[in-house]
mmCIF file of C-alpha atoms in Angstrom:
data_model
loop_
_atom_site.group_PDB
_atom_site.id
_atom_site.type_symbol
_atom_site.label_atom_id
_atom_site.label_comp_id
_atom_site.label_asym_id
_atom_site.label_seq_id
_atom_site.Cartn_x
_atom_site.Cartn_y
_atom_site.Cartn_z
ATOM 1 C CA MET M 1 18.449 7.620 -15.957
ATOM 2 C CA ALA M 2 17.999 8.791 -12.834
ATOM 3 C CA LYS M 3 19.461 11.798 -14.077
ATOM 4 C CA ALA M 4 16.851 11.671 -17.601
ATOM 5 C CA TRP M 5 14.085 11.406 -15.416
ATOM 6 C CA LEU M 6 14.796 13.966 -12.603
ATOM 7 C CA GLY M 7 15.631 16.660 -15.731
ATOM 8 C CA ARG M 8 11.790 15.731 -17.064
ATOM 9 C CA LEU M 9 10.551 16.449 -13.094
ATOM 10 C CA GLU M 10 12.692 20.005 -12.744
ATOM 11 C CA SER M 11 10.691 21.174 -16.411
ATOM 12 C CA ALA M 12 7.476 19.691 -15.858
ATOM 13 C CA ALA M 13 4.623 22.571 -16.441
ATOM 14 C CA VAL M 14 3.311 23.785 -13.995
ATOM 15 C CA SER M 15 0.334 24.470 -15.056
ATOM 16 C CA GLU M 16 -0.304 20.746 -15.303
ATOM 17 C CA TRP M 17 0.279 20.195 -11.343
ATOM 18 C CA THR M 18 -2.309 18.778 -9.161
ATOM 19 C CA LEU M 19 -2.256 17.831 -5.445
ATOM 20 C CA ALA M 20 -0.916 14.865 -4.262
ATOM 21 C CA SER M 21 -3.548 14.353 -2.304
ATOM 22 C CA ASP M 22 -5.689 14.756 -4.680
ATOM 23 C CA LEU M 23 -3.988 12.927 -7.872
ATOM 24 C CA TYR M 24 -3.652 9.603 -5.874
ATOM 25 C CA ALA M 25 -6.991 8.449 -5.759
ATOM 26 C CA GLY M 26 -6.994 5.154 -4.884
ATOM 27 C CA ARG M 27 -8.871 2.892 -2.510
ATOM 28 C CA SER M 28 -6.203 2.737 -0.044
ATOM 29 C CA PHE M 29 -5.143 6.339 -0.694
ATOM 30 C CA ARG M 30 -8.112 7.981 0.203
ATOM 31 C CA ARG M 31 -9.284 5.553 3.128
ATOM 32 C CA ILE M 32 -5.232 6.290 4.699
ATOM 33 C CA ARG M 33 -6.055 10.514 3.610
ATOM 34 C CA ASP M 34 -9.435 10.297 5.020
ATOM 35 C CA VAL M 35 -7.860 9.325 8.569
ATOM 36 C CA ALA M 36 -4.950 11.319 8.347
ATOM 37 C CA ASN M 37 -7.476 14.595 8.112
ATOM 38 C CA GLY M 38 -9.361 12.982 10.396
ATOM 39 C CA LEU M 39 -7.132 13.153 12.803
ATOM 40 C CA GLY M 40 -5.266 16.434 12.317
ATOM 41 C CA CYS M 41 -2.422 14.962 10.968
ATOM 42 C CA ARG M 42 -0.261 15.118 7.667
ATOM 43 C CA PHE M 43 -0.422 12.633 4.694
ATOM 44 C CA PHE M 44 2.462 11.477 2.775
ATOM 45 C CA VAL M 45 3.071 9.446 -0.004
ATOM 46 C CA VAL M 46 5.753 7.161 -1.523
ATOM 47 C CA SER M 47 5.622 7.532 -4.625
ATOM 48 C CA ALA M 48 7.991 5.099 -6.664
ATOM 49 C CA GLY M 49 8.422 8.287 -9.465
ATOM 50 C CA LEU M 50 8.483 11.385 -7.740
ATOM 51 C CA GLY M 51 9.787 10.096 -4.221
ATOM 52 C CA LEU M 52 8.351 10.957 -0.843
ATOM 53 C CA LEU M 53 5.410 13.847 -1.543
ATOM 54 C CA ASP M 54 3.445 15.418 0.795
ATOM 55 C CA GLY M 55 0.268 15.713 0.184
ATOM 56 C CA ALA M 56 -0.403 19.123 0.193
ATOM 57 C CA THR M 57 2.850 19.564 -2.297
ATOM 58 C CA ALA M 58 1.184 20.372 -5.975
ATOM 59 C CA ILE M 59 2.683 17.878 -8.818
ATOM 60 C CA PRO M 60 2.708 16.838 -11.858
ATOM 61 C CA SER M 61 1.304 14.034 -13.094
ATOM 62 C CA TYR M 62 3.321 11.028 -14.473
ATOM 63 C CA ASP M 63 3.862 7.653 -15.415
ATOM 64 C CA LEU M 64 7.200 5.240 -14.092
ATOM 65 C CA THR M 65 6.607 2.723 -12.001
ATOM 66 C CA LEU M 66 8.788 -0.229 -10.641
ATOM 67 C CA SER M 67 6.610 -3.055 -12.172
ATOM 68 C CA PRO M 68 8.254 -5.410 -14.635
ATOM 69 C CA THR M 69 5.406 -4.458 -17.664
ATOM 70 C CA GLY M 70 3.483 -1.724 -18.638
ATOM 71 C CA PRO M 71 4.222 2.061 -20.362
ATOM 72 C CA GLY M 72 6.051 2.936 -17.656
ATOM 73 C CA ALA M 73 7.812 0.204 -16.057
ATOM 74 C CA LEU M 74 11.067 1.918 -15.417
ATOM 75 C CA ARG M 75 12.783 -2.005 -16.186
ATOM 76 C CA GLN M 76 12.143 -2.066 -19.237
ATOM 77 C CA ARG M 77 14.542 0.751 -20.099
ATOM 78 C CA LEU M 78 17.269 -0.353 -18.670
ATOM 79 C CA THR M 79 20.037 -3.683 -19.266
ATOM 80 C CA HIS M 80 19.248 -4.595 -15.697
ATOM 81 C CA ALA M 81 17.463 -4.891 -13.239
ATOM 82 C CA PRO M 82 17.689 -2.471 -10.468
ATOM 83 C CA LEU M 83 17.380 -3.052 -6.786
ATOM 84 C CA PRO M 84 14.274 -0.745 -5.831
ATOM 85 C CA SER M 85 16.260 0.932 -3.108
ATOM 86 C CA GLU M 86 18.997 2.175 -5.457
ATOM 87 C CA TRP M 87 16.180 3.617 -7.407
ATOM 88 C CA TRP M 88 14.499 4.957 -4.179
ATOM 89 C CA ALA M 89 17.985 6.380 -3.395
ATOM 90 C CA SER M 90 18.260 8.524 -7.091
ATOM 91 C CA LEU M 91 14.858 10.499 -5.589
ATOM 92 C CA ASP M 92 16.226 11.955 -2.973
ATOM 93 C CA GLY M 93 17.375 14.587 -6.146
ATOM 94 C CA SER M 94 13.051 14.685 -6.865
ATOM 95 C CA PRO M 95 12.205 18.797 -6.557
ATOM 96 C CA PHE M 96 8.930 17.175 -5.333
ATOM 97 C CA ALA M 97 10.308 14.835 -2.375
ATOM 98 C CA SER M 98 10.564 15.418 0.860
ATOM 99 C CA SER M 99 13.050 14.378 3.766
ATOM 100 C CA LEU M 100 12.036 11.030 5.317
ATOM 101 C CA LYS M 101 14.342 12.164 8.098
ATOM 102 C CA ASN M 102 12.712 15.335 8.857
ATOM 103 C CA LEU M 103 9.286 13.406 8.511
ATOM 104 C CA CYS M 104 10.399 11.968 11.519
ATOM 105 C CA ALA M 105 12.389 14.035 13.224
ATOM 106 C CA GLY M 106 10.799 14.904 16.831
ATOM 107 C CA ARG M 107 7.162 13.375 15.936
ATOM 108 C CA ALA M 108 5.142 10.609 17.911
ATOM 109 C CA ARG M 109 4.055 8.067 16.031
ATOM 110 C CA VAL M 110 4.753 7.180 11.848
ATOM 111 C CA LEU M 111 2.656 5.590 10.520
ATOM 112 C CA ILE M 112 3.579 3.970 7.553
ATOM 113 C CA ALA M 113 1.104 1.506 5.125
ATOM 114 C CA LEU M 114 3.378 -0.663 2.781
ATOM 115 C CA THR M 115 2.909 -3.496 0.433
ATOM 116 C CA GLN M 116 5.437 -5.905 -0.330
ATOM 117 C CA PRO M 117 6.897 -3.969 -3.427
ATOM 118 C CA TYR M 118 7.699 -0.444 -1.909
ATOM 119 C CA ALA M 119 8.890 -2.133 1.611
ATOM 120 C CA GLU M 120 11.282 -3.298 -0.862
ATOM 121 C CA MET M 121 12.069 0.209 -2.352
ATOM 122 C CA VAL M 122 11.480 2.132 0.815
ATOM 123 C CA GLY M 123 13.335 -0.540 3.982
ATOM 124 C CA GLU M 124 16.518 0.421 3.320
ATOM 125 C CA SER M 125 16.342 4.282 3.788
ATOM 126 C CA LEU M 126 13.716 3.619 6.599
ATOM 127 C CA ALA M 127 16.278 1.205 8.873
ATOM 128 C CA ASN M 128 19.467 4.163 8.066
ATOM 129 C CA LEU M 129 17.112 6.502 9.680
ATOM 130 C CA PRO M 130 18.496 7.287 13.808
ATOM 131 C CA GLU M 131 17.132 4.818 15.997
ATOM 132 C CA ILE M 132 15.232 7.636 18.287
ATOM 133 C CA ASP M 133 13.507 8.254 14.579
ATOM 134 C CA ARG M 134 13.091 4.479 13.984
ATOM 135 C CA ASN M 135 11.666 3.593 17.240
ATOM 136 C CA ARG M 136 8.558 6.301 15.880
ATOM 137 C CA LEU M 137 7.621 4.057 13.251
ATOM 138 C CA ARG M 138 4.832 1.682 13.163
ATOM 139 C CA ILE M 139 4.607 -0.331 9.754
ATOM 140 C CA LEU M 140 1.843 -1.839 8.569
ATOM 141 C CA GLY M 141 1.347 -4.630 5.602
ATOM 142 C CA TYR M 142 0.876 -8.056 5.124
ATOM 143 C CA GLY M 143 3.720 -10.464 4.408
ATOM 144 C CA LEU M 144 6.664 -7.562 5.105
ATOM 145 C CA LYS M 145 9.024 -8.940 7.200
ATOM 146 C CA PRO M 146 11.220 -10.638 4.690
ATOM 147 C CA TYR M 147 11.081 -7.445 3.170
ATOM 148 C CA LEU M 148 12.416 -5.028 5.706
ATOM 149 C CA SER M 149 16.052 -4.574 7.628
ATOM 150 C CA PRO M 150 15.839 -7.233 10.899
ATOM 151 C CA ALA M 151 16.494 -3.419 12.334
ATOM 152 C CA LEU M 152 12.764 -2.618 11.282
ATOM 153 C CA ARG M 153 11.008 -5.686 12.067
ATOM 154 C CA GLN M 154 10.213 -4.883 16.284
ATOM 155 C CA GLN M 155 8.471 -1.521 14.211
ATOM 156 C CA LEU M 156 6.191 -4.232 12.310
ATOM 157 C CA ILE M 157 2.159 -4.202 13.725
ATOM 158 C CA ARG M 158 1.236 -7.714 13.045
ATOM 159 C CA TYR M 159 -2.691 -8.355 12.007
ATOM 160 C CA ASP M 160 -4.898 -11.272 10.707
ATOM 161 C CA ASP M 161 -7.697 -12.253 9.149
ATOM 162 C CA ARG M 162 -9.935 -10.714 11.910
ATOM 163 C CA LEU M 163 -9.025 -7.471 10.536
ATOM 164 C CA ASN M 164 -11.664 -8.293 7.460
ATOM 165 C CA GLU M 165 -14.376 -8.653 10.255
ATOM 166 C CA ILE M 166 -13.346 -5.253 11.657
ATOM 167 C CA ILE M 167 -12.790 -3.595 8.361
ATOM 168 C CA PRO M 168 -14.084 -5.798 5.081
ATOM 169 C CA GLY M 169 -11.657 -5.765 2.281
ATOM 170 C CA THR M 170 -9.527 -8.204 0.433
ATOM 171 C CA ARG M 171 -4.822 -8.136 0.763
ATOM 172 C CA LEU M 172 -4.837 -5.531 -1.710
ATOM 173 C CA ASP M 173 -5.526 -3.114 0.391
ATOM 174 C CA GLY M 174 -5.193 -4.967 3.965
ATOM 175 C CA ALA M 175 -2.356 -2.519 4.489
ATOM 176 C CA SER M 176 -4.826 0.810 4.674
ATOM 177 C CA ARG M 177 -7.031 -0.617 6.343
ATOM 178 C CA ALA M 178 -5.103 -2.375 8.768
ATOM 179 C CA LEU M 179 -3.802 1.893 9.245
ATOM 180 C CA ALA M 180 -6.730 3.119 9.907
ATOM 181 C CA HIS M 181 -7.655 0.849 12.602
ATOM 182 C CA PHE M 182 -4.461 1.396 14.130
ATOM 183 C CA ALA M 183 -4.549 4.966 14.199
ATOM 184 C CA LYS M 184 -7.999 4.905 15.521
ATOM 185 C CA LEU M 185 -6.222 2.861 18.537
ATOM 186 C CA VAL M 186 -3.215 5.602 19.217
ATOM 187 C CA ALA M 187 -4.851 8.413 18.419
ATOM 188 C CA THR M 188 -5.281 9.204 22.178
ATOM 189 C CA CYS M 189 -2.179 7.298 23.137
ATOM 190 C CA PRO M 190 1.405 8.785 24.058
ATOM 191 C CA LEU M 191 4.205 7.274 22.194
ATOM 192 C CA ALA M 192 4.903 3.702 23.200
ATOM 193 C CA ASN M 193 6.590 1.032 22.578
ATOM 194 C CA PRO M 194 5.882 -1.397 19.501
ATOM 195 C CA GLU M 195 5.611 -4.122 22.108
ATOM 196 C CA ALA M 196 2.826 -2.044 24.201
ATOM 197 C CA ASP M 197 1.167 -0.856 20.951
ATOM 198 C CA GLN M 198 0.950 -4.432 19.371
ATOM 199 C CA SER M 199 -0.624 -5.378 22.720
ATOM 200 C CA LEU M 200 -3.637 -2.906 22.331
ATOM 201 C CA VAL M 201 -4.003 -4.734 18.378
ATOM 202 C CA ASP M 202 -3.899 -7.751 19.991
ATOM 203 C CA THR M 203 -6.444 -6.856 22.678
ATOM 204 C CA ALA M 204 -8.405 -5.493 20.220
ATOM 205 C CA LEU M 205 -8.838 -8.797 18.109
ATOM 206 C CA SER M 206 -9.018 -10.931 20.863
ATOM 207 C CA ALA M 207 -12.497 -9.592 20.828
ATOM 208 C CA VAL M 208 -13.195 -10.598 17.107
ATOM 209 C CA GLN M 209 -14.346 -13.956 16.431
ATOM 210 C CA LEU M 210 -13.677 -15.312 12.434
ATOM 211 C CA PRO M 211 -16.745 -16.762 10.518
ATOM 212 C CA VAL M 212 -16.586 -20.159 9.717
ATOM 213 C CA PRO M 213 -14.970 -20.748 6.456
ATOM 214 C CA ALA M 214 -17.594 -21.254 3.468
ATOM 215 C CA SER M 215 -17.903 -24.184 1.166
ATOM 216 C CA ARG M 216 -17.083 -23.090 -2.081
ATOM 217 C CA LYS M 217 -16.168 -25.145 -5.166
ATOM 218 C CA ARG M 218 -13.279 -24.335 -7.484
ATOM 219 C CA VAL M 219 -14.321 -23.718 -11.639
ATOM 220 C CA SER M 220 -12.792 -23.618 -14.587
ATOM 221 C CA ASP M 221 -10.957 -20.808 -16.620
ATOM 222 C CA ALA M 222 -13.862 -21.046 -18.925
ATOM 223 C CA VAL M 223 -16.578 -21.148 -16.034
ATOM 224 C CA LEU M 224 -14.526 -18.170 -14.036
ATOM 225 C CA ALA M 225 -14.813 -16.207 -17.860
ATOM 226 C CA ILE M 226 -18.482 -16.531 -18.065
ATOM 227 C CA HIS M 227 -18.870 -14.563 -14.352
ATOM 228 C CA VAL M 228 -15.991 -12.100 -14.797
ATOM 229 C CA ASP M 229 -18.332 -11.119 -18.098
ATOM 230 C CA ARG M 230 -21.432 -10.935 -16.708
ATOM 231 C CA PHE M 231 -19.450 -8.438 -13.969
ATOM 232 C CA ILE M 232 -18.063 -6.486 -16.602
ATOM 233 C CA ARG M 233 -21.284 -5.896 -18.161
ATOM 234 C CA LEU M 234 -22.850 -4.540 -14.393
ATOM 235 C CA GLY M 235 -19.880 -2.201 -13.614
ATOM 236 C CA LEU M 236 -18.073 -3.842 -11.428
ATOM 237 C CA SER M 237 -14.902 -3.581 -10.097
ATOM 238 C CA ALA M 238 -12.434 -6.886 -9.740
ATOM 239 C CA THR M 239 -12.423 -5.833 -6.224
ATOM 240 C CA ASN M 240 -16.404 -5.727 -6.014
ATOM 241 C CA ALA M 241 -16.845 -8.044 -8.276
ATOM 242 C CA LEU M 242 -14.428 -10.930 -6.316
ATOM 243 C CA LYS M 243 -16.944 -10.507 -3.610
ATOM 244 C CA ARG M 244 -20.064 -11.222 -5.200
ATOM 245 C CA LEU M 245 -18.670 -14.238 -6.570
ATOM 246 C CA ARG M 246 -17.831 -15.875 -3.453
ATOM 247 C CA SER M 247 -20.687 -14.451 -1.474
ATOM 248 C CA GLU M 248 -22.701 -14.934 -4.381
ATOM 249 C CA ALA M 249 -21.823 -17.663 -6.982
ATOM 250 C CA GLN M 250 -19.864 -19.466 -4.012
ATOM 251 C CA ILE M 251 -17.138 -20.344 -6.119
ATOM 252 C CA ALA M 252 -13.715 -20.146 -4.523
ATOM 253 C CA CYS M 253 -10.986 -18.421 -6.266
ATOM 254 C CA GLU M 254 -7.716 -16.706 -5.413
ATOM 255 C CA GLU M 255 -7.386 -12.896 -5.983
ATOM 256 C CA GLY M 256 -4.548 -13.277 -8.491
ATOM 257 C CA ARG M 257 -5.656 -15.062 -10.580
ATOM 258 C CA PHE M 258 -9.343 -13.529 -10.204
ATOM 259 C CA ARG M 259 -7.675 -10.653 -11.582
ATOM 260 C CA ARG M 260 -5.780 -11.726 -14.527
ATOM 261 C CA LEU M 261 -9.038 -12.989 -15.968
ATOM 262 C CA TYR M 262 -10.686 -9.294 -15.057
ATOM 263 C CA GLU M 263 -7.990 -7.188 -17.009
ATOM 264 C CA GLU M 264 -7.622 -10.518 -19.545
ATOM 265 C CA ALA M 265 -11.884 -9.533 -20.167
ATOM 266 C CA LEU M 266 -11.141 -5.958 -20.365
ATOM 267 C CA GLY M 267 -8.627 -6.117 -22.952
#
């Protein structure tokens, strides 16, 4: 499967290529790209289809994912569920991929925002870097510890819900928000050990007080569906709709449940 996929990448039509920094246009990607540009840093993308991408690399659009469902789901084409790290290793042969080792060599901090599936995919490669390069890594994201080797856990920079008061958002974009905040904290600081960097974060968070939690009511899926239909008619994204549900309707709803209902309503 990997050989067939890499063959397709080799034959991708040049006329359909676009810059990686433009192709990945989600909120989290845009936020990190803008932070990198503002600080004069290079911007890279961890791509499950193409490998580690320099934002300035021209690439083809594609549809391949490690998610279990969807038309581009890799697992539906295999007789077994591959380890995400196995697939990532195969992408070393991608004609568009950059070398992780070269990315880290000789730099100060390398900031990496990850969700749990992507931490599972790239964690082994990060752990196998030479110690001098691993020491440059600062990994940001929620609930990543179980998905990373013990060799990387000291590189984790911890944030909590006080980040929401500094840069509002949801758990879904928590890694990018943490990276954006951390990057500005250390932008003018020489490379230090992870404990010193964590201390900067702890000091910044200590000045923030969490608001008293609002008392929100729980409702059935049928009631939620009425609100979802209204939000869709207003043209709201699922993220903004959930904010409105909580702040205006004072209804409690877990993010995963709300997104499921939103996707079902969209058809």
